[in-house]
Coordinates of C-alpha atoms in Angstrom, one line a residue:
M1 CA 3.0 -21.3 -14.1
K2 CA -0.2 -20.1 -12.5
R3 CA 0.0 -16.4 -11.1
V4 CA -1.2 -16.6 -7.6
A5 CA -1.1 -12.7 -6.5
C6 CA -0.5 -9.3 -8.1
I7 CA 1.8 -7.2 -6.1
E8 CA 3.2 -3.7 -6.8
F9 CA 5.8 -2.2 -4.6
K10 CA 6.7 1.5 -4.2
A11 CA 9.3 3.1 -2.0
N12 CA 9.6 6.3 -0.2
N13 CA 6.1 7.8 -1.3
P14 CA 7.2 9.5 -4.7
T15 CA 5.6 12.9 -5.3
K16 CA 3.3 11.3 -8.3
G17 CA 0.3 9.6 -7.5
H18 CA -0.2 5.8 -7.8
L19 CA -2.7 5.7 -10.3
K20 CA -0.6 4.1 -12.8
D21 CA 0.4 1.3 -10.3
F22 CA -3.0 0.6 -9.5
C23 CA -4.2 0.2 -13.3
K24 CA -1.3 -2.3 -13.4
L25 CA -3.4 -4.3 -10.3
K26 CA -6.7 -4.0 -12.3
E27 CA -8.2 -7.6 -13.3
D28 CA -7.6 -8.2 -17.0
P29 CA -10.7 -8.5 -18.9
D30 CA -8.8 -11.0 -21.2
D31 CA -8.1 -13.1 -18.4
P32 CA -10.7 -12.8 -15.6
G33 CA -10.2 -14.4 -12.2
V34 CA -6.5 -14.8 -12.6
S35 CA -5.7 -13.8 -9.1
S36 CA -7.8 -12.4 -6.7
L37 CA -5.0 -11.4 -4.3
R38 CA -4.0 -7.9 -5.2
Y39 CA -1.6 -5.9 -3.2
F40 CA 0.0 -2.4 -3.3
I41 CA 3.0 -2.1 -0.9
E42 CA 4.6 1.3 0.0
I43 CA 7.9 0.8 2.0
L44 CA 8.8 4.1 4.0
N45 CA 11.8 5.1 5.9
S46 CA 10.4 8.3 7.3
Y47 CA 6.5 8.6 8.5
D48 CA 4.7 11.5 10.0
D49 CA 0.7 12.7 10.0
G50 CA 1.5 14.6 6.8
T51 CA 2.9 11.3 5.2
K52 CA -0.3 9.4 6.3
Q53 CA -2.7 12.0 4.8
N54 CA -0.6 12.0 1.5
L55 CA -1.1 8.4 1.4
K56 CA -4.6 8.4 2.2
E57 CA -5.4 10.7 -0.7
K58 CA -3.3 8.6 -3.2
F59 CA -4.9 5.2 -1.9
E60 CA -8.7 6.8 -2.6
H61 CA -8.0 5.9 -6.1
A62 CA -7.3 2.4 -5.8
D63 CA -9.7 -0.3 -6.8
K64 CA -11.5 -1.9 -3.9
M65 CA -10.0 -5.4 -4.8
V66 CA -6.3 -3.9 -4.1
K67 CA -5.4 -4.3 -0.5
C68 CA -3.2 -1.1 0.3
I69 CA -0.2 -1.6 3.1
V70 CA 2.3 0.6 4.2
L71 CA 5.4 -0.6 5.8
Y72 CA 7.3 1.9 7.7
I73 CA 10.7 0.4 8.6
S74 CA 12.6 2.9 11.6
N75 CA 15.9 2.6 12.9
E76 CA 14.6 3.3 16.4
P77 CA 13.4 0.2 18.3
N78 CA 9.5 0.0 18.6
K79 CA 9.0 2.8 16.0
S80 CA 8.2 0.5 12.9
K81 CA 4.8 0.1 11.8
I82 CA 2.3 -1.6 9.5
L83 CA -0.6 0.2 8.3
E84 CA -3.5 -0.7 6.1
Y85 CA -5.8 1.2 4.2
K86 CA -9.4 0.1 5.0
G87 CA -12.3 2.1 3.7
D88 CA -10.9 5.6 4.0
Q89 CA -8.6 5.1 6.8
L90 CA -5.0 4.1 7.3
K91 CA -5.1 1.9 10.4
E92 CA -1.9 1.2 12.2
N93 CA -0.6 -2.2 13.6
R94 CA 2.6 -2.1 15.5
Y95 CA 5.0 -5.1 15.3
E96 CA 8.1 -5.7 17.2
D97 CA 11.4 -4.9 15.6

């Protein structure tokens, strides 16, 4: 089997940073080019401006090759969001529940 993507999942924004997780997503020097698709996905069940700022600070340590995505899943209709870290910003994209 050939690896197509490297994906790391986290849930509920743990207080520790994500450096260990980002290290797992770095390219392996012994096997370069194995996969250029690298994703860090954070799944949340609560979200506010403090959460957004906290995640931005954590994502600053991600390698530029890692795509950081946040999935906020709400029980309330039309509150769920997908956020993508680009540059130094978390950009919100709403989706239909």
